[in-house]
Amino acid sequence: MADDAARIRRRLRCASALSALVLLAASLISVNAPTPAYAQGGEIGGSGTHFYLNDAWSGEANRVHQFGLRYDRAYVGDWNRDGSDSLAVRRGNEYILSNDNRTASTRFRYGRADDETLVGDWDGDGVDTLAVRRGHMYYFTNQLQGGEAETVLAYGRAGDEVLVGDWNADGKDTLAVRREHRFYFADALQGGEASRVVAYGRADDLVYVGDWDGTGTDTPAVRRGATYYITNRFEPGEAERVLTYGRATDSTVVGDWNGDRRDTLGVRRDIPVYQTPGTYAKISFTGVPAPAGMGFNLDSGREGAKVKVIADRFGLARPTQWVDATMMSKVREWQASRGLPQTAVVDHATWVSMGYSSSSWWDLDGYRAPLRARTDMSRGQLIEAMIATALTYQGSRYVWGGANHPNVGADCIGVVMQALYSVGINIHPSNTVTHTLPGNTTPRELYNSGKFMHVPYSQRQRGDLIFQAHDPRDRHSVRHVQLYLGNGMVMESVHVGGIVRAENTTYPASANMPTVIRPLP
């Protein structure tokens, strides 16, 4: 109980002449009363998905989060009464709240797409909720959900700048409007005259508010460039703290990031996102979709991982393996022994009868390497991520028509396909399913797709794709692909030797094409 009373006392605005009275009032407050939420305010502004937050008054962020989309409208609040503030983004009139600054925890719609939105703890229950502003009218809700406003009031003028804060340490957020360097405070959610008027700073200052010292009262911070002048009173005078934080182009974020009941600073930053130029195949930072056609039957001529599984079962494995007459004969014998229709085609029922899981029937067809691409990665980092994925296949076995997990295996284009998938590049219409079709020509299709930049072979760089053909003068004779590692080394999967490896030799009996593909130009 003593700890709770101390926490409540920190919430009260202390003036030396009234300290005894304040302490007495604190002792009378129920220790079970909710702790008011500390975050409050309007839209963060700016753009970008990166938020650099600081729990202390230092020049370096100790928390970096990525949340939302580049042009989302962003806000801060304590959405779950845990005492710590976190992010929310808005798209139209949909609000997406996060309790961990990484994933969405709540979604709802409120108001209109063109409303100005404010965040505050209007009823002192410890949870920040929304208000929307339309001119000088304000529509408040105490619920994080859609529906009608619970309080509607008029305050100030349509052209006023609005701030939200707890101005009198009563645990509830209310409004203030700013006109040049004058601030008109309301200590209750009601229209009419301001409770008080204060002149502070310059008319062109950027002003933010927060409870910087944990007393329960919100006071200003003035920003000029990347320098902040913080004071623990809303009255003229010198700043108690001056801090340079972030960049002049950042957007300011205020919140209590660690639940210590003191607000500190953060910034939102728009980091340029690398994307392939022009009409070249684009990076999807949400990953490549699953291919159509998963769960296909193994009929004549099919290739790939499921075919390799069946070949191994019947002792038919060879480096270049597809469904041929011998395999179909073995399958027909198996089906007869199990009372299944003797189609000689492996379907789902035949597969399961052999003891393989139903899920593997689908999963082996649609494997996609885990996405490594992030919006904060440079071109060079994306290239290294692509190569890192390819290197996970080193020592994997060669699988004709395969583009599967390293534990299963892949062929030359299968390794390249998964490396590209890992950085969000789709080689549609080719995919892990079409690659298993009889006589697949996926390397040829990739080389001739027009979706990738070609550069002369002599200018090859780390991360480029080198293609071989029967006749390098004929684009339609391409039959093999390698990932160039630099210094004359390539990563490739070849049926000679049956494993994926890094080496400095070219594919046997083939010549290099005169150009290479640069997936990330």
Short mmCIF file of C-alpha atoms in Angstrom, two decimals:
data_model
loop_
_atom_site.label_atom_id
_atom_site.label_comp_id
_atom_site.label_asym_id
_atom_site.label_seq_id
_atom_site.Cartn_x
_atom_site.Cartn_y
_atom_site.Cartn_z
CA MET A 1 0.00 0.00 0.00
CA ALA A 2 2.89 2.33 0.75
CA ASP A 3 4.31 1.77 -2.72
CA ASP A 4 0.96 2.58 -4.32
CA ALA A 5 0.58 5.73 -2.25
CA ALA A 6 4.08 6.82 -3.28
CA ARG A 7 3.20 6.23 -6.90
CA ILE A 8 0.07 8.33 -6.54
CA ARG A 9 2.01 11.09 -4.80
CA ARG A 10 4.36 11.21 -7.78
CA ARG A 11 1.31 11.78 -9.94
CA LEU A 12 0.34 14.91 -8.02
CA ARG A 13 1.69 18.33 -8.89
CA CYS A 14 3.65 19.53 -5.94
CA ALA A 15 4.03 23.16 -4.98
CA SER A 16 6.04 23.81 -1.85
CA ALA A 17 3.29 25.87 -0.20
CA LEU A 18 0.76 23.06 -0.66
CA SER A 19 2.96 20.02 -0.08
CA ALA A 20 1.35 18.99 3.20
CA LEU A 21 -2.12 19.23 1.73
CA VAL A 22 -1.09 17.24 -1.34
CA LEU A 23 0.40 14.42 0.75
CA LEU A 24 -2.74 14.23 2.82
CA ALA A 25 -4.88 13.99 -0.31
CA ALA A 26 -2.66 11.24 -1.64
CA SER A 27 -3.10 9.15 1.49
CA LEU A 28 -6.86 9.28 1.07
CA ILE A 29 -6.88 7.95 -2.48
CA SER A 30 -7.69 4.25 -2.84
CA VAL A 31 -4.61 2.21 -3.59
CA ASN A 32 -6.71 0.20 -6.03
CA ALA A 33 -7.41 3.19 -8.25
CA PRO A 34 -6.08 2.75 -11.80
CA THR A 35 -2.86 4.51 -12.68
CA PRO A 36 -3.65 7.06 -15.39
CA ALA A 37 -2.06 6.54 -18.79
CA TYR A 38 0.84 8.85 -19.49
CA ALA A 39 0.94 9.05 -23.28
CA GLN A 40 -1.10 11.68 -24.94
CA GLY A 41 -1.23 13.90 -27.94
CA GLY A 42 -1.88 14.09 -31.61
CA GLU A 43 -0.47 12.50 -34.71
CA ILE A 44 3.30 12.01 -34.76
CA GLY A 45 3.56 13.24 -38.32
CA GLY A 46 6.21 12.52 -40.90
CA SER A 47 6.68 9.19 -42.61
CA GLY A 48 8.73 6.04 -42.20
CA THR A 49 8.53 2.73 -40.38
CA HIS A 50 11.48 3.16 -38.02
CA PHE A 51 11.12 4.50 -34.50
CA TYR A 52 14.17 5.34 -32.38
CA LEU A 53 13.13 5.55 -28.72
CA ASN A 54 15.14 6.51 -25.65
CA ASP A 55 14.42 5.63 -22.03
CA ALA A 56 16.89 8.22 -20.76
CA TRP A 57 18.05 11.74 -21.58
CA SER A 58 20.89 10.72 -23.84
CA GLY A 59 21.64 11.30 -27.48
CA GLU A 60 21.40 7.65 -28.55
CA ALA A 61 18.30 5.48 -28.91
CA ASN A 62 18.21 2.34 -26.78
CA ARG A 63 15.10 0.97 -28.49
CA VAL A 64 14.66 0.72 -32.26
CA HIS A 65 11.38 -0.60 -33.62
CA GLN A 66 9.93 -1.08 -37.06
CA PHE A 67 6.16 -0.90 -37.29
CA GLY A 68 3.51 -0.10 -39.88
CA LEU A 69 3.90 1.18 -43.40
CA ARG A 70 5.87 4.14 -44.65
CA TYR A 71 2.96 6.55 -45.02
CA ASP A 72 0.83 5.37 -42.10
CA ARG A 73 -0.31 8.05 -39.69
CA ALA A 74 1.28 7.19 -36.34
CA TYR A 75 0.30 7.72 -32.68
CA VAL A 76 1.47 6.76 -29.20
CA GLY A 77 -0.56 5.50 -26.25
CA ASP A 78 -0.85 3.02 -23.41
CA TRP A 79 -3.37 0.72 -25.04
CA ASN A 80 -3.44 -2.06 -22.44
CA ARG A 81 -2.92 -0.38 -19.05
CA ASP A 82 0.57 -1.85 -18.58
CA GLY A 83 2.14 1.54 -17.81
CA SER A 84 4.26 1.60 -20.95
CA ASP A 85 3.51 3.42 -24.17
CA SER A 86 3.54 1.83 -27.59
CA LEU A 87 2.73 2.66 -31.18
CA ALA A 88 -0.39 2.71 -33.27
CA VAL A 89 -0.90 3.48 -36.93
CA ARG A 90 -3.90 4.70 -38.85
CA ARG A 91 -5.07 3.97 -42.39
CA GLY A 92 -8.13 5.97 -43.26
CA ASN A 93 -10.38 5.50 -40.25
CA GLU A 94 -8.86 2.15 -39.27
CA TYR A 95 -6.57 2.13 -36.23
CA ILE A 96 -3.99 -0.61 -35.71
CA LEU A 97 -2.60 -0.73 -32.17
CA SER A 98 0.52 -2.52 -31.00
CA ASN A 99 1.41 -3.44 -27.44
CA ASP A 100 4.98 -4.45 -28.30
CA ASN A 101 5.87 -2.01 -31.11
CA ARG A 102 6.26 -4.92 -33.50
CA THR A 103 2.94 -6.67 -34.08
CA ALA A 104 -0.67 -5.53 -34.28
CA SER A 105 -2.72 -6.40 -31.21
CA THR A 106 -5.99 -4.51 -31.85
CA ARG A 107 -7.78 -3.19 -34.93
CA PHE A 108 -10.91 -1.10 -35.10
CA ARG A 109 -12.51 1.77 -36.99
CA TYR A 110 -13.54 5.09 -35.54
CA GLY A 111 -14.69 8.36 -37.02
CA ARG A 112 -13.97 9.45 -40.57
CA ALA A 113 -10.90 9.14 -42.77
CA ASP A 114 -10.36 12.93 -42.80
CA ASP A 115 -10.71 13.45 -39.03
CA GLU A 116 -7.88 14.88 -36.95
CA THR A 117 -7.20 12.32 -34.21
CA LEU A 118 -6.06 12.94 -30.63
CA VAL A 119 -4.97 10.39 -28.01
CA GLY A 120 -5.46 10.71 -24.25
CA ASP A 121 -6.62 9.09 -21.05
CA TRP A 122 -9.90 11.01 -20.87
CA ASP A 123 -11.36 9.20 -17.85
CA GLY A 124 -8.21 8.37 -15.85
CA ASP A 125 -8.60 4.59 -16.10
CA GLY A 126 -5.04 4.00 -17.28
CA VAL A 127 -5.90 3.34 -20.92
CA ASP A 128 -5.40 5.86 -23.70
CA THR A 129 -8.27 6.16 -26.15
CA LEU A 130 -9.20 8.42 -29.05
CA ALA A 131 -10.89 11.68 -29.79
CA VAL A 132 -11.52 13.08 -33.24
CA ARG A 133 -11.60 16.77 -34.04
CA ARG A 134 -13.75 18.41 -36.69
CA GLY A 135 -13.12 22.12 -36.68
CA HIS A 136 -13.70 23.25 -33.08
CA MET A 137 -15.80 20.17 -32.23
CA TYR A 138 -14.32 17.18 -30.38
CA TYR A 139 -15.74 13.64 -30.18
CA PHE A 140 -14.29 11.57 -27.32
CA THR A 141 -14.49 7.83 -26.68
CA ASN A 142 -13.26 5.85 -23.68
CA GLN A 143 -13.25 2.56 -25.58
CA LEU A 144 -10.73 1.19 -28.09
CA GLN A 145 -13.44 0.21 -30.53
CA GLY A 146 -15.82 1.71 -33.01
CA GLY A 147 -19.14 3.25 -32.16
CA GLU A 148 -20.58 6.55 -31.03
CA ALA A 149 -18.62 9.17 -29.13
CA GLU A 150 -19.34 9.32 -25.39
CA THR A 151 -18.53 13.00 -25.03
CA VAL A 152 -18.94 15.76 -27.58
CA LEU A 153 -17.86 19.34 -26.91
CA ALA A 154 -16.80 22.56 -28.60
CA TYR A 155 -13.55 24.22 -27.59
CA GLY A 156 -11.44 26.97 -29.10
CA ARG A 157 -11.41 27.81 -32.78
CA ALA A 158 -11.19 25.69 -35.90
CA GLY A 159 -7.72 27.04 -36.71
CA ASP A 160 -6.17 26.44 -33.28
CA GLU A 161 -3.25 24.10 -32.75
CA VAL A 162 -4.30 21.51 -30.14
CA LEU A 163 -2.25 19.85 -27.40
CA VAL A 164 -3.36 17.06 -25.07
CA GLY A 165 -2.09 16.64 -21.53
CA ASP A 166 -2.79 16.35 -17.83
CA TRP A 167 -2.36 19.99 -16.83
CA ASN A 168 -3.35 19.70 -13.17
CA ALA A 169 -2.19 16.21 -12.09
CA ASP A 170 -5.73 14.88 -11.65
CA GLY A 171 -4.93 11.80 -13.74
CA LYS A 172 -7.10 12.83 -16.67
CA ASP A 173 -6.03 14.29 -19.98
CA THR A 174 -7.72 17.38 -21.34
CA LEU A 175 -7.13 19.93 -24.09
CA ALA A 176 -5.10 23.04 -24.62
CA VAL A 177 -5.14 25.22 -27.71
CA ARG A 178 -2.28 27.32 -28.93
CA ARG A 179 -2.43 30.63 -30.73
CA GLU A 180 1.06 31.81 -31.60
CA HIS A 181 2.91 31.79 -28.25
CA ARG A 182 -0.20 31.71 -26.02
CA PHE A 183 -1.67 28.50 -24.61
CA TYR A 184 -5.29 28.21 -23.42
CA PHE A 185 -5.67 25.33 -20.99
CA ALA A 186 -8.84 23.46 -20.03
CA ASP A 187 -8.64 21.40 -16.83
CA ALA A 188 -11.83 19.50 -17.66
CA LEU A 189 -13.42 18.07 -20.77
CA GLN A 190 -15.91 20.83 -21.23
CA GLY A 191 -16.43 23.80 -23.50
CA GLY A 192 -16.35 27.43 -22.52
CA GLU A 193 -13.54 29.58 -21.20
CA ALA A 194 -10.01 28.36 -20.66
CA SER A 195 -8.98 27.52 -17.09
CA ARG A 196 -5.87 29.64 -17.59
CA VAL A 197 -3.79 31.25 -20.30
CA VAL A 198 0.02 31.07 -20.45
CA ALA A 199 2.49 32.76 -22.77
CA TYR A 200 5.43 30.50 -23.57
CA GLY A 201 8.24 30.32 -26.15
CA ARG A 202 8.10 31.70 -29.65
CA ALA A 203 5.25 31.62 -32.11
CA ASP A 204 7.26 29.48 -34.54
CA ASP A 205 8.45 26.92 -31.98
CA LEU A 206 7.53 23.26 -32.28
CA VAL A 207 6.05 22.40 -28.88
CA TYR A 208 5.56 18.92 -27.40
CA VAL A 209 4.32 17.99 -23.94
CA GLY A 210 5.14 15.20 -21.52
CA ASP A 211 5.53 14.38 -17.87
CA TRP A 212 9.31 14.70 -17.88
CA ASP A 213 9.84 14.46 -14.11
CA GLY A 214 7.12 11.99 -13.05
CA THR A 215 5.04 14.46 -11.04
CA GLY A 216 1.86 13.78 -12.98
CA THR A 217 1.77 17.15 -14.73
CA ASP A 218 2.54 17.54 -18.41
CA THR A 219 4.88 20.38 -19.32
CA PRO A 220 6.52 21.56 -22.55
CA ALA A 221 9.52 20.73 -24.64
CA VAL A 222 10.40 23.14 -27.42
CA ARG A 223 12.15 21.82 -30.49
CA ARG A 224 14.40 23.89 -32.68
CA GLY A 225 16.09 21.79 -35.34
CA ALA A 226 17.28 18.66 -33.55
CA THR A 227 17.66 20.40 -30.18
CA TYR A 228 15.02 20.14 -27.45
CA TYR A 229 14.53 22.59 -24.57
CA ILE A 230 12.69 20.78 -21.79
CA THR A 231 11.06 22.39 -18.79
CA ASN A 232 9.07 21.01 -15.86
CA ARG A 233 6.75 24.02 -15.66
CA PHE A 234 4.45 25.66 -18.14
CA GLU A 235 5.61 29.22 -17.64
CA PRO A 236 8.26 31.55 -19.05
CA GLY A 237 11.87 30.96 -18.05
CA GLU A 238 14.97 28.98 -18.90
CA ALA A 239 14.79 25.33 -19.89
CA GLU A 240 15.90 22.87 -17.21
CA ARG A 241 17.31 20.48 -19.78
CA VAL A 242 18.72 20.92 -23.28
CA LEU A 243 19.22 17.84 -25.43
CA THR A 244 20.17 17.22 -29.03
CA TYR A 245 18.50 14.08 -30.28
CA GLY A 246 18.01 12.60 -33.73
CA ARG A 247 18.07 14.66 -36.90
CA ALA A 248 16.37 17.86 -37.93
CA THR A 249 14.34 15.88 -40.48
CA ASP A 250 12.98 13.41 -37.90
CA SER A 251 9.46 13.54 -36.50
CA THR A 252 9.26 13.71 -32.71
CA VAL A 253 7.67 11.01 -30.56
CA VAL A 254 6.91 11.42 -26.83
CA GLY A 255 6.10 8.56 -24.47
CA ASP A 256 6.96 6.50 -21.42
CA TRP A 257 8.68 3.55 -23.10
CA ASN A 258 9.74 1.61 -19.99
CA GLY A 259 6.90 2.22 -17.52
CA ASP A 260 8.89 4.40 -15.12
CA ARG A 261 6.21 7.12 -15.19
CA ARG A 262 8.46 9.60 -16.92
CA ASP A 263 8.07 10.60 -20.53
CA THR A 264 11.10 10.76 -22.77
CA LEU A 265 11.78 11.33 -26.44
CA GLY A 266 11.84 9.26 -29.58
CA VAL A 267 11.86 10.00 -33.28
CA ARG A 268 10.23 8.58 -36.35
CA ARG A 269 12.58 8.35 -39.30
CA ASP A 270 11.96 7.69 -42.95
CA ILE A 271 14.81 5.47 -44.09
CA PRO A 272 14.99 5.27 -47.89
CA VAL A 273 13.90 1.80 -48.95
CA TYR A 274 15.97 0.14 -51.65
CA GLN A 275 13.88 -1.11 -54.56
CA THR A 276 14.89 -2.42 -57.95
CA PRO A 277 14.66 0.31 -60.60
CA GLY A 278 12.31 0.64 -63.56
CA THR A 279 10.30 -2.39 -64.61
CA TYR A 280 12.68 -4.99 -63.15
CA ALA A 281 11.27 -7.65 -60.80
CA LYS A 282 10.39 -5.94 -57.54
CA ILE A 283 11.24 -6.82 -53.96
CA SER A 284 8.21 -7.74 -51.87
CA PHE A 285 9.00 -7.07 -48.23
CA THR A 286 6.07 -9.29 -47.25
CA GLY A 287 7.40 -12.30 -49.14
CA VAL A 288 6.54 -14.35 -52.21
CA PRO A 289 3.07 -15.96 -52.25
CA ALA A 290 2.55 -19.70 -52.31
CA PRO A 291 2.41 -21.12 -55.84
CA ALA A 292 -0.78 -22.42 -57.39
CA GLY A 293 -1.05 -26.13 -58.08
CA MET A 294 0.46 -27.58 -54.90
CA GLY A 295 -0.57 -31.18 -54.21
CA PHE A 296 -0.10 -32.34 -57.81
CA ASN A 297 -0.08 -36.02 -58.78
CA LEU A 298 3.13 -37.69 -59.94
CA ASP A 299 2.25 -38.60 -63.47
CA SER A 300 4.56 -39.38 -66.37
CA GLY A 301 7.51 -37.03 -66.75
CA ARG A 302 7.09 -35.20 -63.43
CA GLU A 303 10.22 -34.19 -61.52
CA GLY A 304 11.01 -32.75 -58.12
CA ALA A 305 11.26 -33.69 -54.46
CA LYS A 306 8.23 -35.99 -54.28
CA VAL A 307 9.52 -37.90 -57.27
CA LYS A 308 12.89 -38.21 -55.53
CA VAL A 309 11.18 -39.63 -52.43
CA ILE A 310 9.40 -42.29 -54.48
CA ALA A 311 12.56 -43.10 -56.44
CA ASP A 312 14.49 -43.60 -53.21
CA ARG A 313 11.76 -45.87 -51.89
CA PHE A 314 11.94 -48.17 -54.87
CA GLY A 315 15.73 -48.02 -55.22
CA LEU A 316 15.50 -46.14 -58.50
CA ALA A 317 17.41 -43.03 -57.49
CA ARG A 318 19.70 -41.48 -60.03
CA PRO A 319 20.97 -37.89 -60.46
CA THR A 320 18.47 -37.04 -63.19
CA GLN A 321 15.22 -38.52 -61.94
CA TRP A 322 11.71 -38.17 -63.30
CA VAL A 323 8.63 -40.36 -63.45
CA ASP A 324 9.40 -42.94 -66.11
CA ALA A 325 7.95 -46.30 -67.11
CA THR A 326 10.02 -48.18 -64.53
CA MET A 327 8.78 -46.02 -61.67
CA MET A 328 5.20 -46.22 -62.85
CA SER A 329 5.44 -50.02 -62.94
CA LYS A 330 6.67 -50.05 -59.33
CA VAL A 331 3.86 -47.72 -58.30
CA ARG A 332 1.27 -49.93 -59.99
CA GLU A 333 2.59 -52.96 -58.11
CA TRP A 334 2.38 -51.05 -54.83
CA GLN A 335 -1.17 -49.93 -55.51
CA ALA A 336 -2.22 -53.50 -56.30
CA SER A 337 -0.71 -54.74 -53.04
CA ARG A 338 -2.70 -52.15 -51.09
CA GLY A 339 -6.00 -52.51 -52.89
CA LEU A 340 -5.77 -49.07 -54.46
CA PRO A 341 -6.79 -48.19 -58.02
CA GLN A 342 -3.89 -49.31 -60.24
CA THR A 343 -3.31 -46.02 -62.06
CA ALA A 344 0.51 -46.14 -61.83
CA VAL A 345 0.23 -42.48 -60.80
CA VAL A 346 1.14 -41.46 -57.27
CA ASP A 347 -1.80 -39.49 -55.89
CA HIS A 348 -2.49 -38.35 -52.34
CA ALA A 349 -4.00 -41.72 -51.31
CA THR A 350 -1.00 -43.65 -52.67
CA TRP A 351 1.41 -41.26 -50.99
CA VAL A 352 -0.22 -41.64 -47.59
CA SER A 353 -0.42 -45.42 -48.00
CA MET A 354 3.37 -45.43 -48.25
CA GLY A 355 3.57 -43.91 -44.77
CA TYR A 356 4.26 -40.32 -45.73
CA SER A 357 2.34 -37.55 -44.02
CA SER A 358 -0.57 -35.85 -45.68
CA SER A 359 0.99 -32.43 -45.01
CA SER A 360 4.22 -33.38 -46.79
CA TRP A 361 2.21 -34.05 -49.96
CA TRP A 362 1.53 -30.31 -50.08
CA ASP A 363 4.53 -28.87 -48.27
CA LEU A 364 7.13 -30.42 -50.57
CA ASP A 365 5.55 -28.60 -53.50
CA GLY A 366 5.45 -25.08 -52.11
CA TYR A 367 8.53 -24.51 -49.97
CA ARG A 368 9.77 -20.91 -49.91
CA ALA A 369 12.93 -19.91 -48.07
CA PRO A 370 12.37 -17.70 -45.01
CA LEU A 371 12.18 -14.02 -45.93
CA ARG A 372 15.37 -12.16 -45.04
CA ALA A 373 14.57 -8.85 -46.75
CA ARG A 374 13.78 -5.87 -44.54
CA THR A 375 12.99 -2.33 -45.54
CA ASP A 376 16.01 -0.99 -43.67
CA MET A 377 18.46 -3.10 -45.68
CA SER A 378 20.72 -1.59 -48.31
CA ARG A 379 21.26 -3.12 -51.72
CA GLY A 380 24.51 -4.65 -50.51
CA GLN A 381 22.81 -6.17 -47.47
CA LEU A 382 20.09 -7.67 -49.64
CA ILE A 383 22.72 -9.23 -51.91
CA GLU A 384 24.43 -10.75 -48.87
CA ALA A 385 21.08 -12.03 -47.60
CA MET A 386 20.44 -13.70 -50.96
CA ILE A 387 23.88 -15.33 -50.93
CA ALA A 388 23.43 -16.42 -47.29
CA THR A 389 20.31 -18.33 -48.30
CA ALA A 390 22.13 -20.00 -51.19
CA LEU A 391 24.96 -21.03 -48.88
CA THR A 392 22.52 -22.91 -46.64
CA TYR A 393 22.25 -25.40 -49.53
CA GLN A 394 25.94 -26.19 -49.53
CA GLY A 395 26.21 -29.98 -49.14
CA SER A 396 22.53 -30.52 -49.96
CA ARG A 397 21.81 -33.24 -52.47
CA TYR A 398 20.95 -32.53 -56.08
CA VAL A 399 17.25 -33.05 -56.86
CA TRP A 400 16.23 -32.87 -60.51
CA GLY A 401 13.36 -30.37 -60.77
CA GLY A 402 13.66 -29.62 -57.06
CA ALA A 403 13.45 -26.28 -55.26
CA ASN A 404 12.99 -27.38 -51.69
CA HIS A 405 14.35 -27.01 -48.17
CA PRO A 406 18.12 -27.60 -47.89
CA ASN A 407 17.39 -30.83 -46.00
CA VAL A 408 15.48 -32.08 -49.05
CA GLY A 409 17.59 -30.71 -51.91
CA ALA A 410 17.37 -28.69 -55.10
CA ASP A 411 18.81 -28.38 -58.58
CA CYS A 412 20.62 -25.38 -60.04
CA ILE A 413 17.65 -23.11 -60.57
CA GLY A 414 16.04 -24.42 -57.38
CA VAL A 415 18.85 -22.97 -55.27
CA VAL A 416 18.71 -19.68 -57.17
CA MET A 417 14.92 -19.56 -56.92
CA GLN A 418 15.02 -19.93 -53.13
CA ALA A 419 17.81 -17.35 -52.83
CA LEU A 420 15.64 -14.89 -54.75
CA TYR A 421 12.57 -15.79 -52.70
CA SER A 422 14.48 -14.99 -49.52
CA VAL A 423 14.83 -11.35 -50.63
CA GLY A 424 11.24 -11.12 -51.83
CA ILE A 425 11.85 -11.51 -55.57
CA ASN A 426 9.26 -13.54 -57.45
CA ILE A 427 10.21 -15.12 -60.80
CA HIS A 428 6.56 -15.62 -61.78
CA PRO A 429 5.25 -17.31 -63.87
CA SER A 430 7.94 -19.86 -62.98
CA ASN A 431 7.71 -21.27 -59.46
CA THR A 432 8.39 -24.37 -57.40
CA VAL A 433 5.40 -26.18 -58.97
CA THR A 434 5.96 -25.33 -62.64
CA HIS A 435 9.60 -26.29 -62.14
CA THR A 436 8.54 -29.92 -61.67
CA LEU A 437 6.78 -30.15 -65.05
CA PRO A 438 8.25 -32.53 -67.64
CA GLY A 439 11.28 -31.11 -69.41
CA ASN A 440 11.25 -27.92 -67.30
CA THR A 441 13.06 -24.96 -68.82
CA THR A 442 13.10 -22.68 -65.78
CA PRO A 443 16.71 -21.41 -66.22
CA ARG A 444 15.90 -20.51 -69.83
CA GLU A 445 12.67 -18.79 -68.80
CA LEU A 446 14.47 -16.77 -66.15
CA TYR A 447 17.21 -15.66 -68.54
CA ASN A 448 14.74 -14.59 -71.21
CA SER A 449 12.00 -13.18 -68.96
CA GLY A 450 12.90 -9.50 -69.45
CA LYS A 451 12.28 -8.94 -65.73
CA PHE A 452 15.95 -8.62 -64.81
CA MET A 453 18.89 -6.44 -65.75
CA HIS A 454 21.49 -8.00 -68.04
CA VAL A 455 25.12 -6.88 -67.92
CA PRO A 456 28.14 -8.18 -69.83
CA TYR A 457 29.75 -11.30 -68.41
CA SER A 458 33.03 -9.40 -68.05
CA GLN A 459 31.31 -7.00 -65.61
CA ARG A 460 29.88 -9.70 -63.33
CA GLN A 461 29.69 -8.89 -59.62
CA ARG A 462 28.96 -10.76 -56.43
CA GLY A 463 25.28 -11.71 -56.41
CA ASP A 464 24.91 -11.91 -60.22
CA LEU A 465 23.51 -14.99 -61.95
CA ILE A 466 25.69 -16.70 -64.56
CA PHE A 467 23.98 -18.83 -67.19
CA GLN A 468 25.36 -21.62 -69.37
CA ALA A 469 24.01 -22.89 -72.65
CA HIS A 470 24.73 -25.47 -75.33
CA ASP A 471 25.30 -22.57 -77.71
CA PRO A 472 25.95 -19.14 -76.12
CA ARG A 473 24.74 -17.50 -79.35
CA ASP A 474 21.31 -19.03 -78.82
CA ARG A 475 19.31 -17.64 -75.87
CA HIS A 476 16.96 -20.59 -76.13
CA SER A 477 19.67 -23.14 -75.42
CA VAL A 478 20.23 -21.98 -71.80
CA ARG A 479 20.27 -24.98 -69.48
CA HIS A 480 22.13 -24.11 -66.27
CA VAL A 481 22.54 -21.24 -63.78
CA GLN A 482 25.05 -20.38 -61.07
CA LEU A 483 25.13 -17.72 -58.35
CA TYR A 484 28.34 -15.72 -58.56
CA LEU A 485 30.13 -15.30 -55.23
CA GLY A 486 33.00 -13.16 -56.50
CA ASN A 487 36.70 -13.92 -56.96
CA GLY A 488 35.91 -16.50 -59.62
CA MET A 489 33.74 -18.60 -57.30
CA VAL A 490 30.16 -19.71 -57.92
CA MET A 491 27.47 -21.50 -55.94
CA GLU A 492 25.77 -24.18 -57.99
CA SER A 493 23.92 -27.47 -57.89
CA VAL A 494 24.92 -30.00 -60.52
CA HIS A 495 23.97 -33.63 -61.00
CA VAL A 496 27.64 -34.51 -61.46
CA GLY A 497 28.58 -35.38 -57.89
CA GLY A 498 24.98 -34.93 -56.78
CA ILE A 499 25.49 -32.11 -54.25
CA VAL A 500 25.26 -28.34 -54.04
CA ARG A 501 28.67 -26.75 -53.74
CA ALA A 502 30.77 -23.64 -54.12
CA GLU A 503 33.44 -24.06 -56.77
CA ASN A 504 35.39 -22.25 -59.43
CA THR A 505 34.69 -24.51 -62.39
CA THR A 506 32.09 -24.02 -65.08
CA TYR A 507 29.31 -26.43 -65.89
CA PRO A 508 30.64 -29.32 -67.99
CA ALA A 509 30.08 -29.23 -71.74
CA SER A 510 28.47 -25.80 -71.64
CA ALA A 511 29.61 -22.25 -72.34
CA ASN A 512 28.82 -19.07 -70.47
CA MET A 513 26.21 -16.77 -71.92
CA PRO A 514 27.58 -13.34 -72.91
CA THR A 515 25.50 -11.57 -70.26
CA VAL A 516 24.70 -12.24 -66.63
CA ILE A 517 21.55 -11.27 -64.72
CA ARG A 518 21.80 -8.75 -61.89
CA PRO A 519 18.73 -9.37 -59.70
CA LEU A 520 19.47 -6.40 -57.44
CA PRO A 521 20.85 -3.66 -59.72
#
